[in-house]
Amino acid sequence: MRSLMLCLCLALVGCADPSEPAAPDRCAADPDCPDAEVCTDDGCAPGCRADGACADGEICEGTSCVSGCRNPADCPEFHACLNLVCVPSPCAGDAECGSGSRCAPSGCVDVGAADCTSASDCGHRWTCSSTGVCIEGQCAVAADCADDHRCEDGVCAPRSRFVGAPAFRRVTIPDLDAHVSPWPDLDCCGCVLCDTVEGFGGALLDRDGDGDLDLFVGSHGAATPACTFTNRSAGEHDLTRDDCDAGHAGATSGLATDFDADGVHELLTLGVSHVVLHTDPAVDLLALLPDADPRAACVASAAVVTDFDLDGAQDLYIACQPRRLTGCCADDPDGWKNIAFRQAGSGAWELLEGDEWALLEDAGTTLAVAVHDVNEDGLPDLILANDTFTTYGDPPNGQRPGSVLVRCAPDADCSYRRLELGVDSAAWGSFMGVGIVEVDEAGPHIYLSDWGRNRLVQMGSDGPVDTGLDRGADLTAIPGAVLFGWGVVVDDFDRNGLDDIYVGQGAPWPGPPPEEVDQHDEILLQAAGGLFERRGAAEVGLALHDAQDARSSDTPIGEQRYSSRGAVRADLDMDGRLEILTAGLAGVLRVQEEAVDEAEEPRCTLVPAPSVVPSFGSGYAVSGLAPGSTFRNYDVQGQMRFGASPWILTRYQRGKLRFSSGAIVAFDCNGPGPIEVTEPDWLEVVWADDLAMSLDRPGGAPGTVRVAARLRSGTVRVLEVQGDGPSYSVSVGAATVAVMIELDGRWVPRWFARP
């Protein structure tokens, strides 16, 4: 009865059966409806209230999504929104389009850096460069401008010379111009690299001890021997070929040495499986390797003299690269390892190897190496320019990138530690030359030539920072070609007190497109604030890369053009004018001299004579006489296949020379030199119950003195030294076998052994 009454009641009031689902279209507002539906009088229905509820290309009209637009951003590129519909953007001419765009029947079309034969092929405000590419501005290269103008930041500017602007002229030396290194043999067994394809080089040295620089020039052809050219008379470029003996066979380049410090330099010759020290008798250093050692295949591309174990005897470091990189005849990668040799006493040489020196092996393709105190602690560090066949930012390819091998402090548990020259993928590159550049208001930087973007790196406490691109020193590319930077020379070419940079540029190997051959040498002039301005070869009188210097009628490099490789600086004729010597992939060695007015103050050649820390060719810095003058490391020129001068060429007639020991000695040239700058015997170590030292350091007495004492066990402890100078003493104990001295935070880089 109760069920019957309930059903009757529900029927009378129109109630639904609670067992049936509610109708889906009942709503009070849009939020009551599913997505993409709105609330209507008839319930939820498909629709919209705003454009955001519609798909791309649709707008909301009423409650429906329809095709249309509200503004230009709703339309495809080069269209406008007209009456809620996207239509092609109308234009009457290029002037109505943006920069680099052109007016087409459908509207404005972006042209950008397209190929071109005339300006009509390019967009609004762009022009067709002589390189065949549309560019923004007036020019990309000097050829885009009139003969009396140069291209600077996209603008053709007059070639008017400002005071002190550098200018060079070619020097012709008959015997030297007759020495031609041939192009390499192309029979590479299908390999990427083969033998000596990267070019020939040489070395600057005083082989006869007469006080001027002679020249050794290598060759990578068996038919053309490497030769020495003797400098016959001061004030003239009088180089006479007089030594092309069989002992130089296979020598591509060389380096000056003077291990007995008698002023007559010995020659180290380098080449394919060739590292020979020309003493009496000559020493084949690779013969010191164990039998079947793959390092005997070393293509010696560069070398430096330094003292690895800091025992007061100069050692040798040989940078190696493979003969053949890939293909059916690839070298054993162990043969790429760099090799260190130490003087073992009485003229004997031995390999420097073992776990302590493992980092020195550096199994990369090292094309250039330099010695420089990167962290300014007095200890010599090594900068390795390794070619990994990559450009800036490329992913790592498994090879060892270039780096700085920092000499560890005497009390550290290491001999060297490695610092990369970039962060992550920026550590890789095709590094080929090294220089140290003092950047205005920012301090010393490492300049590395590269394939593509050259680097200007400062090694800070937070890691390497590359400012080359921001400062205009990158020399990355020209339209249509990525640049190859090789040799690096640093000097104040315009004599404004700031370091400038010469970069020898050349084509890659094997034969590139013809446009990549026209990569002439350039100079980067530094302005106040550390910004650099490019000056092309034609602007400063540097020789262009022509067929005459290549001296070949049948070569794979586009139209037999010259292609620069290593470069060094010197004053061969001692007339006070700087010269840049450049070796190439093949052809002749070029000498180009600074063209300055006779009234200009001559540069001066300094010949350092050290006493406390024996050193040769590196570890020196020069400055002016004014208080606070910055010391510059013009001795650092890490080059591929070209040994730089062991002497120092400076623009200062009067200045200061800082020796490797930290002693500072004033000099006064009174002409172009060369003059000898002698370091006095200012440091004396006397072993007794207590260690006694006499420190009469030129340049000023030290404020703080410490001593690192090395015990028989090999342990090193650092002790503070008391005294007010010039005499000091410290108790180091009977177990101490050697000490190293630190003055004002800089180590004197030599262990003084107990007799």
mmCIF file of C-alpha atoms in Angstrom, residues 235-418:
data_model
loop_
_atom_site.group_PDB
_atom_site.id
_atom_site.type_symbol
_atom_site.label_atom_id
_atom_site.label_comp_id
_atom_site.label_asym_id
_atom_site.label_seq_id
_atom_site.Cartn_x
_atom_site.Cartn_y
_atom_site.Cartn_z
ATOM 1 C CA GLY A 235 121.989 47.481 -40.885
ATOM 2 C CA GLU A 236 121.275 45.363 -43.958
ATOM 3 C CA HIS A 237 119.182 42.333 -44.805
ATOM 4 C CA ASP A 238 122.234 40.332 -45.787
ATOM 5 C CA LEU A 239 121.378 36.670 -45.231
ATOM 6 C CA THR A 240 123.629 34.190 -47.010
ATOM 7 C CA ARG A 241 122.797 30.519 -47.434
ATOM 8 C CA ASP A 242 125.776 28.515 -46.248
ATOM 9 C CA ASP A 243 124.641 25.342 -44.509
ATOM 10 C CA CYS A 244 122.358 22.795 -46.161
ATOM 11 C CA ASP A 245 124.082 19.632 -45.012
ATOM 12 C CA ALA A 246 122.650 16.164 -44.673
ATOM 13 C CA GLY A 247 122.171 16.641 -40.937
ATOM 14 C CA HIS A 248 119.116 18.755 -41.733
ATOM 15 C CA ALA A 249 117.441 16.154 -43.939
ATOM 16 C CA GLY A 250 113.793 15.790 -42.957
ATOM 17 C CA ALA A 251 113.813 18.988 -40.876
ATOM 18 C CA THR A 252 110.619 20.964 -41.301
ATOM 19 C CA SER A 253 111.408 23.605 -38.685
ATOM 20 C CA GLY A 254 113.547 24.281 -35.629
ATOM 21 C CA LEU A 255 114.218 26.054 -32.345
ATOM 22 C CA ALA A 256 117.188 27.899 -30.860
ATOM 23 C CA THR A 257 118.798 26.517 -27.686
ATOM 24 C CA ASP A 258 121.841 27.498 -25.620
ATOM 25 C CA PHE A 259 122.249 24.872 -22.933
ATOM 26 C CA ASP A 260 125.843 25.807 -22.110
ATOM 27 C CA ALA A 261 125.009 29.560 -21.967
ATOM 28 C CA ASP A 262 128.062 30.491 -24.060
ATOM 29 C CA GLY A 263 126.175 32.808 -26.418
ATOM 30 C CA VAL A 264 126.569 30.485 -29.409
ATOM 31 C CA HIS A 265 123.171 28.944 -29.971
ATOM 32 C CA GLU A 266 122.570 25.306 -30.738
ATOM 33 C CA LEU A 267 119.861 24.355 -33.217
ATOM 34 C CA LEU A 268 117.097 21.858 -32.515
ATOM 35 C CA THR A 269 115.590 20.619 -35.790
ATOM 36 C CA LEU A 270 112.090 19.151 -35.993
ATOM 37 C CA GLY A 271 110.240 17.150 -38.613
ATOM 38 C CA VAL A 272 108.554 13.861 -39.445
ATOM 39 C CA SER A 273 110.023 11.352 -36.962
ATOM 40 C CA HIS A 274 112.852 13.859 -36.583
ATOM 41 C CA VAL A 275 113.984 15.592 -33.366
ATOM 42 C CA VAL A 276 117.736 16.307 -33.520
ATOM 43 C CA LEU A 277 119.784 18.541 -31.221
ATOM 44 C CA HIS A 278 122.787 19.827 -33.186
ATOM 45 C CA THR A 279 125.450 19.826 -30.507
ATOM 46 C CA ASP A 280 128.887 18.234 -30.885
ATOM 47 C CA PRO A 281 128.102 15.416 -31.368
ATOM 48 C CA ALA A 282 124.485 15.729 -32.550
ATOM 49 C CA VAL A 283 121.831 13.977 -30.440
ATOM 50 C CA ASP A 284 118.914 12.126 -32.049
ATOM 51 C CA LEU A 285 116.444 12.523 -29.198
ATOM 52 C CA LEU A 286 113.868 10.103 -30.620
ATOM 53 C CA ALA A 287 116.556 7.408 -30.461
ATOM 54 C CA LEU A 288 116.241 7.644 -26.669
ATOM 55 C CA LEU A 289 112.755 6.129 -26.873
ATOM 56 C CA PRO A 290 112.373 2.416 -26.100
ATOM 57 C CA ASP A 291 112.325 0.013 -29.047
ATOM 58 C CA ALA A 292 108.998 -0.079 -30.920
ATOM 59 C CA ASP A 293 107.743 2.984 -29.014
ATOM 60 C CA PRO A 294 104.909 4.489 -31.138
ATOM 61 C CA ARG A 295 106.084 7.980 -30.194
ATOM 62 C CA ALA A 296 108.942 7.512 -32.669
ATOM 63 C CA ALA A 297 106.346 8.392 -35.354
ATOM 64 C CA CYS A 298 105.951 11.892 -33.856
ATOM 65 C CA VAL A 299 105.554 14.675 -36.391
ATOM 66 C CA ALA A 300 107.317 17.322 -34.315
ATOM 67 C CA SER A 301 105.305 20.474 -34.923
ATOM 68 C CA ALA A 302 106.687 22.755 -32.176
ATOM 69 C CA ALA A 303 109.029 22.784 -29.177
ATOM 70 C CA VAL A 304 109.985 24.921 -26.176
ATOM 71 C CA VAL A 305 112.864 25.109 -23.724
ATOM 72 C CA THR A 306 111.856 25.063 -20.050
ATOM 73 C CA ASP A 307 112.916 23.543 -16.725
ATOM 74 C CA PHE A 308 110.394 20.875 -15.768
ATOM 75 C CA ASP A 309 111.984 19.605 -12.564
ATOM 76 C CA LEU A 310 113.200 23.095 -11.564
ATOM 77 C CA ASP A 311 116.723 21.836 -10.928
ATOM 78 C CA GLY A 312 118.391 24.750 -12.715
ATOM 79 C CA ALA A 313 119.006 22.874 -16.000
ATOM 80 C CA GLN A 314 116.902 23.639 -19.063
ATOM 81 C CA ASP A 315 114.827 20.774 -20.486
ATOM 82 C CA LEU A 316 112.980 20.245 -23.778
ATOM 83 C CA TYR A 317 109.324 19.749 -24.629
ATOM 84 C CA ILE A 318 108.350 18.405 -28.059
ATOM 85 C CA ALA A 319 104.797 18.869 -29.378
ATOM 86 C CA CYS A 320 103.663 16.029 -31.642
ATOM 87 C CA GLN A 321 100.916 15.458 -34.177
ATOM 88 C CA PRO A 322 100.057 12.356 -36.223
ATOM 89 C CA ARG A 323 101.466 11.653 -39.679
ATOM 90 C CA ARG A 324 98.234 10.058 -40.795
ATOM 91 C CA LEU A 325 95.043 10.603 -38.863
ATOM 92 C CA THR A 326 92.485 8.250 -40.435
ATOM 93 C CA GLY A 327 92.144 5.759 -43.232
ATOM 94 C CA CYS A 328 94.042 2.610 -44.062
ATOM 95 C CA CYS A 329 97.318 3.909 -42.636
ATOM 96 C CA ALA A 330 96.189 5.692 -39.452
ATOM 97 C CA ASP A 331 98.807 6.178 -36.755
ATOM 98 C CA ASP A 332 98.701 4.595 -33.327
ATOM 99 C CA PRO A 333 97.219 7.347 -31.057
ATOM 100 C CA ASP A 334 100.040 6.670 -28.598
ATOM 101 C CA GLY A 335 102.310 8.131 -31.246
ATOM 102 C CA TRP A 336 100.603 11.512 -30.899
ATOM 103 C CA LYS A 337 101.799 11.959 -27.342
ATOM 104 C CA ASN A 338 104.028 14.931 -26.605
ATOM 105 C CA ILE A 339 107.516 14.088 -25.335
ATOM 106 C CA ALA A 340 109.558 15.685 -22.538
ATOM 107 C CA PHE A 341 113.323 15.313 -22.228
ATOM 108 C CA ARG A 342 115.424 16.416 -19.276
ATOM 109 C CA GLN A 343 119.107 17.175 -18.950
ATOM 110 C CA ALA A 344 120.575 14.437 -16.836
ATOM 111 C CA GLY A 345 123.991 16.036 -16.403
ATOM 112 C CA SER A 346 127.241 16.149 -18.395
ATOM 113 C CA GLY A 347 125.327 16.777 -21.610
ATOM 114 C CA ALA A 348 123.293 13.569 -21.332
ATOM 115 C CA TRP A 349 119.560 13.498 -22.041
ATOM 116 C CA GLU A 350 116.813 11.211 -20.806
ATOM 117 C CA LEU A 351 113.065 10.841 -21.096
ATOM 118 C CA LEU A 352 111.025 12.588 -18.428
ATOM 119 C CA GLU A 353 108.306 10.071 -17.694
ATOM 120 C CA GLY A 354 106.385 8.355 -14.932
ATOM 121 C CA ASP A 355 103.137 9.083 -13.107
ATOM 122 C CA GLU A 356 104.401 12.438 -11.813
ATOM 123 C CA TRP A 357 104.776 13.727 -15.383
ATOM 124 C CA ALA A 358 101.828 11.944 -17.030
ATOM 125 C CA LEU A 359 100.023 15.177 -17.952
ATOM 126 C CA LEU A 360 102.955 16.246 -20.101
ATOM 127 C CA GLU A 361 102.257 13.411 -22.539
ATOM 128 C CA ASP A 362 98.924 15.023 -23.541
ATOM 129 C CA ALA A 363 97.818 12.723 -26.349
ATOM 130 C CA GLY A 364 96.291 15.458 -28.480
ATOM 131 C CA THR A 365 97.288 16.928 -31.809
ATOM 132 C CA THR A 366 99.429 19.757 -30.443
ATOM 133 C CA LEU A 367 100.303 22.297 -33.135
ATOM 134 C CA ALA A 368 101.757 25.008 -30.902
ATOM 135 C CA VAL A 369 103.113 25.214 -27.356
ATOM 136 C CA ALA A 370 104.119 28.190 -25.207
ATOM 137 C CA VAL A 371 105.681 28.765 -21.784
ATOM 138 C CA HIS A 372 103.958 31.431 -19.665
ATOM 139 C CA ASP A 373 103.267 32.041 -15.977
ATOM 140 C CA VAL A 374 99.480 32.078 -16.321
ATOM 141 C CA ASN A 375 98.602 32.467 -12.630
ATOM 142 C CA GLU A 376 101.541 34.807 -11.875
ATOM 143 C CA ASP A 377 102.952 32.695 -9.054
ATOM 144 C CA GLY A 378 106.451 32.705 -10.570
ATOM 145 C CA LEU A 379 106.303 29.082 -11.780
ATOM 146 C CA PRO A 380 106.375 28.401 -15.553
ATOM 147 C CA ASP A 381 103.190 26.920 -17.002
ATOM 148 C CA LEU A 382 102.580 25.342 -20.425
ATOM 149 C CA ILE A 383 99.915 26.414 -22.922
ATOM 150 C CA LEU A 384 99.008 23.687 -25.415
ATOM 151 C CA ALA A 385 97.235 24.627 -28.656
ATOM 152 C CA ASN A 386 95.628 21.346 -29.743
ATOM 153 C CA ASP A 387 93.860 20.871 -33.045
ATOM 154 C CA THR A 388 90.762 18.704 -32.532
ATOM 155 C CA PHE A 389 89.369 19.459 -36.020
ATOM 156 C CA THR A 390 86.380 21.249 -34.509
ATOM 157 C CA THR A 391 85.163 24.839 -34.357
ATOM 158 C CA TYR A 392 83.792 26.874 -31.444
ATOM 159 C CA GLY A 393 80.999 25.073 -29.617
ATOM 160 C CA ASP A 394 81.258 21.801 -31.557
ATOM 161 C CA PRO A 395 80.517 18.674 -29.542
ATOM 162 C CA PRO A 396 83.598 16.937 -28.127
ATOM 163 C CA ASN A 397 85.049 14.414 -30.578
ATOM 164 C CA GLY A 398 87.103 12.256 -28.212
ATOM 165 C CA GLN A 399 90.433 14.007 -28.765
ATOM 166 C CA ARG A 400 92.268 15.954 -26.074
ATOM 167 C CA PRO A 401 91.394 19.680 -26.333
ATOM 168 C CA GLY A 402 93.955 22.410 -25.828
ATOM 169 C CA SER A 403 94.656 23.390 -22.242
ATOM 170 C CA VAL A 404 96.963 25.069 -19.745
ATOM 171 C CA LEU A 405 99.215 22.810 -17.698
ATOM 172 C CA VAL A 406 99.680 24.829 -14.523
ATOM 173 C CA ARG A 407 102.810 24.083 -12.480
ATOM 174 C CA CYS A 408 101.749 23.018 -9.008
ATOM 175 C CA ALA A 409 103.051 24.813 -5.927
ATOM 176 C CA PRO A 410 106.107 23.089 -4.425
ATOM 177 C CA ASP A 411 104.118 21.760 -1.448
ATOM 178 C CA ALA A 412 101.255 20.380 -3.584
ATOM 179 C CA ASP A 413 100.847 16.685 -4.312
ATOM 180 C CA CYS A 414 101.284 17.083 -8.074
ATOM 181 C CA SER A 415 103.696 18.428 -10.652
ATOM 182 C CA TYR A 416 101.052 19.885 -12.999
ATOM 183 C CA ARG A 417 97.297 20.343 -13.040
ATOM 184 C CA ARG A 418 95.207 20.871 -16.163
#
